[in-house]
Amino acid sequence: MTTSPTVSLSSQAPTERVALRLRLDASFQSGPLDGAWWPQSRDLQVEAADLVDHFPDLIGRIARLLFSRPDWDAVSGAPSLRRIQAARGAVKVGSFPSDDTHVMIVKMISGQRIRLLVVPSDTETGLASRVMQQAADDRNTESPSTLLGLSGPDQSHIADTVWDDHAGSHA
């Protein structure tokens, strides 16, 4: 399924969109992750709007997003993004102050938090599919960095602390 072409901030030509690439664990909160999201680009506005607009209705509506800065391209000269505009309406966003978590925390209107591994948009299809499946498996105990095959310390524990400490004032 495709949606209408969208112009990305990071490119000048319209790109053809495909269905939201999201895999969720039905038993949320049983492991370090609740699923995975494979955005189509590094453009936070476009991709977060797609996530908000196409997130499964059975789970609920998204109220806020907390993202890992290294996963997204910055628009030089632009102020930091505090809201994204989606067809369903504006959604507040915030970022971890200093991290490499590769996690998007999705706060639902119900208050539920969903921790999604952000699979880099340029990941090969087969690898992305395997990583997403593992991230959404309720038996998974691997950190986001490990699942993505990255080296360096795991900082995914920062996500919950930052959200609890700063969600009201920065996100």
Coordinates of N, CA, C and O in Angstrom, one line a residue:
M1 N 0.8 -1.2 0.0 CA 0.0 0.0 0.0 C 0.9 1.2 0.0 O 1.9 1.3 0.7
T2 N 0.5 2.2 -0.8 CA 1.3 3.5 -0.8 C 0.3 4.6 -0.5 O -0.9 4.5 -0.6
T3 N 0.9 5.7 0.0 CA 0.2 6.9 0.3 C 0.6 7.9 -0.8 O 1.5 7.7 -1.6
S4 N 0.0 9.1 -0.7 CA 0.4 10.1 -1.7 C 1.8 10.5 -1.5 O 2.4 10.4 -0.4
P5 N 2.5 11.0 -2.6 CA 3.8 11.5 -2.4 C 4.0 12.6 -1.4 O 3.1 13.4 -1.2
T6 N 5.1 12.6 -0.7 CA 5.4 13.6 0.3 C 6.7 14.2 0.0 O 7.6 13.6 -0.4
V7 N 6.8 15.5 0.2 CA 8.1 16.2 0.1 C 8.8 16.2 1.4 O 8.2 16.6 2.4
S8 N 10.0 15.7 1.4 CA 10.8 15.6 2.7 C 11.6 16.9 2.8 O 12.1 17.4 1.8
L9 N 11.9 17.3 4.0 CA 12.8 18.4 4.3 C 14.2 18.1 3.8 O 15.0 18.9 3.5
S10 N 14.5 16.8 3.8 CA 15.9 16.4 3.5 C 16.1 16.1 2.0 O 17.2 15.8 1.6
S11 N 15.1 16.2 1.2 CA 15.2 16.0 -0.2 C 14.3 17.0 -1.0 O 13.4 17.5 -0.4
Q12 N 14.6 17.3 -2.2 CA 13.8 18.2 -3.0 C 12.8 17.5 -3.9 O 11.9 18.2 -4.3
A13 N 13.0 16.2 -4.1 CA 12.0 15.5 -4.9 C 11.0 14.8 -4.1 O 11.4 14.3 -3.0
P14 N 9.8 14.7 -4.5 CA 8.8 13.9 -3.8 C 9.3 12.4 -3.7 O 9.9 11.9 -4.7
T15 N 8.9 11.8 -2.6 CA 9.3 10.4 -2.5 C 8.0 9.6 -2.3 O 7.0 10.0 -1.7
E16 N 8.0 8.4 -2.9 CA 6.8 7.5 -2.8 C 6.8 6.9 -1.4 O 7.8 6.3 -1.0
R17 N 5.7 7.0 -0.7 CA 5.6 6.4 0.6 C 5.1 5.0 0.6 O 4.3 4.7 -0.3
V18 N 5.5 4.2 1.5 CA 5.0 2.8 1.6 C 4.3 2.8 3.0 O 4.4 3.7 3.8
A19 N 3.5 1.7 3.2 CA 2.8 1.6 4.5 C 3.8 1.7 5.7 O 5.0 1.3 5.6
L20 N 3.3 2.1 6.8 CA 4.1 2.2 8.0 C 4.7 0.9 8.3 O 4.1 -0.1 8.4
R21 N 6.0 1.0 8.5 CA 6.8 -0.2 8.8 C 7.0 -0.3 10.4 O 7.9 0.3 10.9
L22 N 6.1 -1.0 11.0 CA 6.0 -1.0 12.5 C 5.7 -2.5 12.9 O 4.9 -3.1 12.3
R23 N 6.4 -2.9 13.9 CA 6.1 -4.3 14.5 C 6.1 -4.1 16.0 O 7.0 -3.5 16.6
L24 N 5.0 -4.6 16.6 CA 4.8 -4.4 18.0 C 4.7 -5.7 18.7 O 4.1 -6.7 18.2
D25 N 5.1 -5.8 20.0 CA 4.9 -6.9 20.9 C 3.6 -6.7 21.6 O 3.3 -5.7 22.2
A26 N 2.7 -7.7 21.5 CA 1.4 -7.6 22.0 C 1.3 -7.6 23.6 O 0.4 -7.1 24.2
S27 N 2.4 -8.0 24.2 CA 2.4 -8.0 25.7 C 3.2 -6.8 26.3 O 3.9 -7.0 27.3
F28 N 3.2 -5.7 25.7 CA 3.9 -4.5 26.1 C 4.5 -4.6 27.5 O 3.9 -5.1 28.4
Q29 N 5.7 -4.0 27.6 CA 6.4 -3.9 28.9 C 7.0 -5.2 29.4 O 7.3 -5.3 30.6
S30 N 7.2 -6.2 28.6 CA 7.8 -7.4 29.1 C 9.3 -7.5 28.8 O 10.0 -8.4 29.3
G31 N 9.9 -6.5 28.1 CA 11.3 -6.6 27.9 C 11.8 -5.2 27.7 O 11.1 -4.2 28.0
P32 N 13.1 -5.0 27.2 CA 13.6 -3.7 27.0 C 13.0 -2.9 25.9 O 13.1 -1.7 25.9
L33 N 12.3 -3.6 25.0 CA 11.6 -2.9 23.9 C 10.2 -3.4 23.7 O 9.9 -4.6 24.1
D34 N 9.3 -2.6 23.1 CA 8.0 -3.1 22.9 C 7.7 -3.3 21.4 O 6.6 -3.6 21.0
G35 N 8.8 -3.1 20.6 CA 8.6 -3.3 19.2 C 9.7 -2.5 18.4 O 10.7 -2.0 19.0
A36 N 9.5 -2.3 17.1 CA 10.4 -1.6 16.3 C 9.7 -0.8 15.2 O 8.6 -1.2 14.8
W37 N 10.3 0.2 14.8 CA 9.8 1.1 13.7 C 10.9 1.3 12.7 O 12.1 1.7 13.1
W38 N 10.6 1.2 11.5 CA 11.6 1.3 10.4 C 11.2 2.5 9.5 O 10.5 2.3 8.6
P39 N 11.6 3.7 9.9 CA 11.1 4.9 9.1 C 11.8 4.9 7.7 O 12.7 4.1 7.5
Q40 N 11.2 5.6 6.8 CA 11.6 5.6 5.4 C 12.7 6.7 5.1 O 13.3 6.7 4.0
S41 N 13.0 7.5 6.1 CA 14.0 8.6 5.9 C 14.5 9.0 7.3 O 14.0 8.5 8.3
R42 N 15.4 10.0 7.3 CA 15.9 10.6 8.5 C 15.2 11.9 8.8 O 15.7 12.7 9.6
D43 N 14.1 12.2 8.2 CA 13.4 13.4 8.3 C 12.3 13.3 9.4 O 11.3 12.6 9.2
L44 N 12.6 13.8 10.6 CA 11.8 13.6 11.8 C 10.4 14.0 11.6 O 9.4 13.4 11.9
Q45 N 10.2 15.2 11.0 CA 8.8 15.7 10.8 C 8.0 14.8 9.9 O 6.9 14.4 10.3
V46 N 8.5 14.4 8.8 CA 7.8 13.5 7.9 C 7.5 12.2 8.5 O 6.4 11.6 8.5
E47 N 8.5 11.6 9.1 CA 8.4 10.2 9.6 C 7.6 10.2 10.9 O 6.8 9.2 11.1
A48 N 7.7 11.1 11.8 CA 6.9 11.1 13.0 C 5.4 11.4 12.7 O 4.5 10.8 13.3
A49 N 5.2 12.2 11.7 CA 3.8 12.4 11.2 C 3.2 11.2 10.7 O 2.0 10.8 11.0
D50 N 4.0 10.4 9.9 CA 3.5 9.1 9.4 C 3.2 8.2 10.5 O 2.2 7.5 10.5
L51 N 4.1 8.1 11.5 CA 3.9 7.2 12.7 C 2.6 7.6 13.4 O 1.8 6.8 13.7
V52 N 2.4 8.9 13.7 CA 1.2 9.4 14.4 C -0.1 9.1 13.6 O -1.1 8.5 14.1
D53 N 0.0 9.3 12.3 CA -1.2 9.2 11.4 C -1.6 7.7 11.2 O -2.8 7.4 10.9
H54 N -0.6 6.8 11.2 CA -0.9 5.4 10.8 C -0.7 4.4 12.0 O -0.7 3.2 11.7
F55 N -0.5 4.9 13.2 CA -0.3 4.1 14.3 C -1.6 3.3 14.5 O -2.7 3.8 14.3
P56 N -1.5 2.0 14.8 CA -2.7 1.2 14.9 C -3.8 1.7 15.9 O -3.5 1.9 17.1
D57 N -5.0 1.9 15.4 CA -6.1 2.5 16.2 C -6.4 1.6 17.4 O -6.8 2.2 18.4
L58 N -6.3 0.3 17.3 CA -6.6 -0.6 18.4 C -5.7 -0.3 19.6 O -6.1 -0.6 20.7
I59 N -4.5 0.2 19.4 CA -3.6 0.5 20.5 C -3.9 1.8 21.1 O -3.8 2.0 22.3
G60 N -4.3 2.8 20.3 CA -4.7 4.1 20.8 C -4.0 5.2 19.9 O -3.4 4.9 18.9
R61 N -4.2 6.4 20.4 CA -3.6 7.5 19.7 C -2.4 8.1 20.5 O -2.3 8.0 21.7
I62 N -1.5 8.6 19.7 CA -0.2 9.1 20.2 C -0.4 10.5 20.8 O -1.0 11.3 20.1
A63 N 0.1 10.7 22.0 CA 0.0 12.0 22.6 C 1.4 12.8 22.5 O 1.4 14.0 22.3
R64 N 2.5 12.0 22.7 CA 3.8 12.6 22.7 C 4.8 11.6 22.2 O 4.7 10.4 22.2
L65 N 6.0 12.2 21.7 CA 7.1 11.4 21.2 C 8.4 11.9 21.8 O 8.6 13.1 21.9
L66 N 9.2 11.0 22.3 CA 10.5 11.3 22.8 C 11.5 10.6 21.9 O 11.5 9.3 21.8
F67 N 12.5 11.3 21.2 CA 13.3 10.7 20.2 C 14.8 10.8 20.6 O 15.2 11.6 21.4
S68 N 15.6 9.9 19.9 CA 17.0 9.9 20.1 C 17.6 10.8 18.9 O 17.4 10.4 17.7
R69 N 18.3 11.9 19.2 CA 18.8 12.8 18.2 C 19.6 12.2 17.1 O 19.5 12.6 15.9
P70 N 20.5 11.2 17.4 CA 21.4 10.7 16.3 C 20.6 10.0 15.2 O 21.1 9.8 14.1
D71 N 19.4 9.6 15.5 CA 18.6 8.9 14.5 C 18.0 9.8 13.4 O 17.5 9.3 12.4
W72 N 18.1 11.1 13.5 CA 17.4 12.0 12.6 C 18.4 13.1 12.1 O 19.3 13.5 12.8
D73 N 18.1 13.6 10.9 CA 18.9 14.7 10.4 C 18.4 16.0 11.0 O 17.2 16.2 11.1
A74 N 19.3 16.9 11.3 CA 19.0 18.2 11.8 C 18.8 19.1 10.6 O 19.6 19.0 9.6
V75 N 17.9 20.1 10.7 CA 17.8 21.1 9.6 C 18.6 22.3 10.1 O 18.3 22.9 11.1
S76 N 19.7 22.6 9.4 CA 20.6 23.6 9.8 C 19.9 25.0 9.9 O 19.1 25.3 9.0
G77 N 20.1 25.7 10.9 CA 19.5 27.0 11.1 C 18.1 27.0 11.6 O 17.5 28.0 11.9
A78 N 17.5 25.8 11.7 CA 16.1 25.7 12.2 C 16.2 25.5 13.7 O 17.1 24.9 14.3
P79 N 15.1 26.1 14.4 CA 15.1 25.8 15.9 C 14.8 24.4 16.1 O 14.3 23.7 15.3
S80 N 15.1 23.9 17.3 CA 14.8 22.5 17.6 C 13.3 22.2 17.6 O 12.5 23.1 17.9
L81 N 13.0 21.1 17.1 CA 11.6 20.7 16.9 C 10.9 20.4 18.2 O 11.5 19.6 19.0
R82 N 9.8 21.0 18.5 CA 9.1 20.8 19.7 C 7.7 20.2 19.4 O 7.1 19.6 20.3
R83 N 7.3 20.3 18.2 CA 6.0 19.7 17.8 C 6.1 19.2 16.3 O 6.8 19.8 15.5
I84 N 5.4 18.1 16.0 CA 5.3 17.7 14.7 C 3.8 17.9 14.3 O 2.9 17.8 15.1
Q85 N 3.6 18.2 13.0 CA 2.3 18.4 12.6 C 1.9 17.2 11.7 O 2.5 16.9 10.8
A86 N 0.9 16.5 12.2 CA 0.3 15.3 11.5 C -1.1 15.6 11.1 O -1.7 16.5 11.6
A87 N -1.6 14.8 10.2 CA -3.0 14.9 9.8 C -4.0 14.8 11.0 O -5.0 15.4 11.1
R88 N -3.6 14.0 12.0 CA -4.4 13.8 13.2 C -4.2 15.0 14.2 O -4.9 15.0 15.2
G89 N -3.3 15.9 13.9 CA -3.1 17.1 14.7 C -1.7 17.2 15.2 O -0.8 16.3 14.9
A90 N -1.4 18.2 15.9 CA 0.0 18.4 16.4 C 0.3 17.5 17.6 O -0.6 17.2 18.4
V91 N 1.5 17.0 17.6 CA 2.0 16.2 18.7 C 3.3 16.8 19.2 O 4.2 17.1 18.5
K92 N 3.4 16.9 20.6 CA 4.6 17.4 21.2 C 5.7 16.3 21.0 O 5.4 15.1 21.1
V93 N 6.9 16.8 20.8 CA 8.1 15.9 20.7 C 9.2 16.5 21.6 O 9.2 17.7 21.9
G94 N 10.0 15.7 22.0 CA 11.2 16.0 22.8 C 12.3 15.1 22.5 O 12.1 14.1 21.8
S95 N 13.5 15.4 22.9 CA 14.6 14.5 22.6 C 15.4 14.2 23.9 O 15.4 15.0 24.9
F96 N 16.2 13.1 23.9 CA 17.1 12.8 25.0 C 18.2 13.8 24.9 O 18.7 14.1 23.8
P97 N 18.7 14.4 26.0 CA 19.7 15.4 25.9 C 21.0 15.0 25.3 O 21.6 15.7 24.6
S98 N 21.5 13.8 25.6 CA 22.7 13.3 25.1 C 22.6 11.8 25.1 O 22.6 11.2 26.1
D99 N 22.5 11.2 23.9 CA 22.3 9.8 23.9 C 22.7 9.1 22.6 O 23.0 9.8 21.6
D100 N 22.6 7.9 22.6 CA 22.7 7.1 21.4 C 21.8 5.9 21.5 O 22.2 4.7 21.4
T101 N 20.6 6.1 22.0 CA 19.7 5.0 22.4 C 19.0 4.3 21.2 O 18.7 3.1 21.3
H102 N 18.8 5.0 20.1 CA 18.1 4.4 19.0 C 16.7 3.9 19.4 O 16.2 2.9 18.9
V103 N 16.1 4.7 20.3 CA 14.7 4.4 20.8 C 13.8 5.6 20.6 O 14.2 6.7 20.8
M104 N 12.6 5.3 20.2 CA 11.5 6.4 20.2 C 10.5 5.9 21.3 O 10.0 4.8 21.2
I105 N 10.3 6.8 22.3 CA 9.3 6.5 23.3 C 8.0 7.2 22.8 O 8.0 8.4 22.5
V106 N 7.0 6.4 22.7 CA 5.7 6.8 22.3 C 4.8 6.8 23.5 O 4.5 5.8 24.1
K107 N 4.3 8.0 23.8 CA 3.3 8.1 25.0 C 1.9 8.2 24.4 O 1.6 9.1 23.6
M108 N 1.1 7.3 24.8 CA -0.3 7.2 24.2 C -1.2 8.2 25.1 O -0.8 8.5 26.2
I109 N -2.3 8.5 24.5 CA -3.3 9.4 25.2 C -3.7 8.7 26.6 O -3.9 9.4 27.6
S110 N -3.7 7.4 26.6 CA -4.0 6.6 27.8 C -3.0 6.7 28.9 O -3.2 6.3 30.0
G111 N -1.8 7.2 28.5 CA -0.7 7.3 29.4 C 0.3 6.2 29.3 O 1.4 6.2 29.8
Q112 N -0.1 5.1 28.5 CA 0.8 4.0 28.3 C 2.1 4.5 27.5 O 1.9 5.3 26.6
R113 N 3.2 3.9 27.8 CA 4.5 4.2 27.1 C 4.9 3.0 26.3 O 4.9 1.9 26.8
I114 N 5.2 3.2 25.0 CA 5.7 2.2 24.2 C 7.1 2.5 23.7 O 7.3 3.6 23.2
R115 N 8.0 1.6 23.9 CA 9.5 1.8 23.5 C 9.7 1.1 22.2 O 9.7 -0.1 22.1
L116 N 10.0 1.9 21.2 CA 10.3 1.4 19.9 C 11.7 1.5 19.5 O 12.3 2.6 19.6
L117 N 12.3 0.4 19.0 CA 13.7 0.5 18.4 C 13.5 1.2 17.1 O 12.6 0.9 16.3
V118 N 14.3 2.2 16.8 CA 14.3 2.9 15.5 C 15.4 2.3 14.6 O 16.6 2.4 14.9
V119 N 14.9 1.5 13.6 CA 15.8 0.9 12.7 C 16.2 1.9 11.6 O 15.3 2.6 11.0
P120 N 17.5 2.1 11.4 CA 17.9 3.1 10.4 C 17.2 2.9 9.1 O 17.1 1.8 8.6
S121 N 16.8 4.0 8.4 CA 16.1 4.0 7.2 C 16.8 3.3 6.1 O 16.2 2.7 5.1
D122 N 18.2 3.3 6.1 CA 19.0 2.8 5.0 C 19.3 1.3 5.3 O 20.1 0.7 4.5
T123 N 18.7 0.7 6.3 CA 19.0 -0.7 6.6 C 18.5 -1.6 5.5 O 17.4 -1.4 5.0
E124 N 19.2 -2.6 5.1 CA 18.8 -3.6 4.1 C 17.5 -4.3 4.6 O 17.4 -4.6 5.7
T125 N 16.6 -4.6 3.6 CA 15.3 -5.1 3.9 C 15.3 -6.4 4.8 O 14.6 -6.5 5.8
G126 N 16.1 -7.4 4.4 CA 16.1 -8.6 5.2 C 16.6 -8.4 6.6 O 16.0 -9.0 7.6
L127 N 17.7 -7.6 6.8 CA 18.2 -7.3 8.1 C 17.2 -6.6 8.9 O 16.9 -6.9 10.1
A128 N 16.6 -5.6 8.3 CA 15.6 -4.7 9.0 C 14.4 -5.6 9.5 O 14.0 -5.5 10.7
S129 N 14.0 -6.5 8.7 CA 12.9 -7.4 9.0 C 13.3 -8.3 10.2 O 12.5 -8.5 11.2
R130 N 14.5 -8.9 10.2 CA 14.9 -9.7 11.3 C 15.1 -8.9 12.6 O 14.7 -9.4 13.7
V131 N 15.6 -7.7 12.5 CA 15.8 -6.9 13.7 C 14.5 -6.5 14.3 O 14.2 -6.5 15.5
M132 N 13.5 -6.1 13.4 CA 12.2 -5.7 13.9 C 11.5 -6.9 14.6 O 10.8 -6.7 15.6
Q133 N 11.6 -8.1 14.0 CA 11.0 -9.2 14.6 C 11.5 -9.5 16.0 O 10.8 -9.8 16.9
Q134 N 12.9 -9.4 16.1 CA 13.5 -9.7 17.4 C 13.1 -8.6 18.4 O 12.8 -8.9 19.6
A135 N 13.1 -7.4 18.0 CA 12.7 -6.3 18.9 C 11.3 -6.4 19.4 O 11.0 -6.0 20.6
A136 N 10.4 -7.0 18.6 CA 9.0 -7.1 19.0 C 8.7 -8.5 19.7 O 7.6 -8.7 20.1
D137 N 9.7 -9.3 19.9 CA 9.5 -10.6 20.5 C 9.6 -10.4 22.0 O 10.6 -9.8 22.6
D138 N 8.5 -10.8 22.7 CA 8.5 -10.5 24.2 C 9.6 -11.3 25.0 O 9.8 -11.0 26.1
R139 N 10.3 -12.2 24.3 CA 11.4 -12.9 24.9 C 12.7 -12.2 24.7 O 13.8 -12.6 25.3
N140 N 12.7 -11.1 23.9 CA 14.0 -10.4 23.6 C 14.5 -9.7 24.9 O 13.8 -9.1 25.6
T141 N 15.8 -9.9 25.1 CA 16.5 -9.2 26.2 C 17.6 -8.4 25.8 O 18.3 -7.8 26.6
E142 N 17.8 -8.3 24.4 CA 18.9 -7.5 23.9 C 18.6 -6.0 23.9 O 17.5 -5.6 23.7
S143 N 19.7 -5.2 24.1 CA 19.5 -3.8 24.0 C 19.3 -3.3 22.6 O 19.7 -4.0 21.6
P144 N 18.9 -2.1 22.4 CA 18.7 -1.5 21.0 C 20.1 -1.5 20.3 O 20.1 -1.9 19.1
S145 N 21.1 -1.1 20.9 CA 22.4 -1.1 20.3 C 22.9 -2.5 19.8 O 23.4 -2.7 18.7
T146 N 22.7 -3.5 20.7 CA 23.0 -4.8 20.3 C 22.2 -5.3 19.1 O 22.8 -5.9 18.2
L147 N 20.9 -5.1 19.2 CA 20.1 -5.5 18.0 C 20.5 -4.9 16.7 O 20.5 -5.5 15.7
L148 N 21.0 -3.7 16.8 CA 21.4 -3.0 15.6 C 22.9 -3.3 15.2 O 23.4 -2.8 14.2
G149 N 23.6 -4.1 16.1 CA 24.9 -4.4 15.8 C 25.9 -3.3 16.0 O 27.0 -3.2 15.3
L150 N 25.6 -2.4 16.9 CA 26.4 -1.2 17.1 C 27.3 -1.5 18.4 O 26.9 -2.2 19.3
S151 N 28.5 -0.9 18.4 CA 29.3 -1.0 19.6 C 29.1 0.3 20.4 O 28.5 1.2 20.0
G152 N 29.7 0.2 21.6 CA 29.5 1.3 22.5 C 28.6 0.9 23.7 O 27.9 -0.1 23.6
P153 N 28.6 1.8 24.7 CA 27.8 1.5 25.9 C 26.3 1.6 25.6 O 25.9 2.4 24.8
D154 N 25.5 0.7 26.2 CA 24.0 0.8 26.0 C 23.5 1.9 26.9 O 23.8 2.0 28.1
Q155 N 22.8 2.8 26.3 CA 22.2 4.0 27.0 C 20.7 4.0 27.1 O 20.1 4.9 27.4
S156 N 20.1 2.8 26.7 CA 18.7 2.8 26.6 C 18.0 3.0 27.9 O 16.8 3.5 27.9
H157 N 18.7 2.8 29.0 CA 18.1 3.0 30.4 C 17.8 4.5 30.6 O 17.0 4.9 31.4
I158 N 18.6 5.4 29.8 CA 18.4 6.8 30.0 C 17.0 7.3 29.6 O 16.5 8.2 30.1
A159 N 16.4 6.6 28.6 CA 15.1 7.0 28.1 C 14.1 7.2 29.1 O 13.4 8.2 29.2
D160 N 13.9 6.2 30.0 CA 12.8 6.3 31.0 C 13.2 7.4 32.0 O 12.3 8.1 32.5
T161 N 14.4 7.5 32.4 CA 14.8 8.5 33.4 C 14.6 9.9 32.8 O 14.0 10.8 33.5
V162 N 15.0 10.2 31.6 CA 14.8 11.5 31.0 C 13.3 11.8 30.8 O 12.8 12.9 31.1
W163 N 12.5 10.8 30.4 CA 11.1 11.0 30.3 C 10.5 11.4 31.6 O 9.7 12.3 31.7
D164 N 10.8 10.6 32.7 CA 10.2 10.9 34.0 C 10.6 12.3 34.5 O 9.9 13.0 35.1
D165 N 11.9 12.6 34.3 CA 12.4 13.9 34.8 C 12.0 15.1 34.0 O 11.9 16.2 34.5
H166 N 11.9 15.0 32.7 CA 11.7 16.1 31.8 C 10.5 16.2 30.9 O 10.3 17.1 30.2
A167 N 9.7 15.2 30.9 CA 8.6 15.1 29.9 C 7.7 16.3 30.1 O 7.2 16.8 29.1
G168 N 7.4 16.8 31.2 CA 6.5 17.9 31.4 C 7.1 19.2 30.9 O 6.3 20.0 30.4
S169 N 8.4 19.4 31.0 CA 8.9 20.7 30.7 C 9.6 20.8 29.4 O 9.7 21.8 28.8
H170 N 10.2 19.6 28.8 CA 10.9 19.7 27.6 C 10.3 19.0 26.4 O 10.7 19.2 25.3
A171 N 9.4 18.2 26.6 CA 8.8 17.4 25.5 C 7.5 18.0 25.0 O 6.8 18.6 25.6

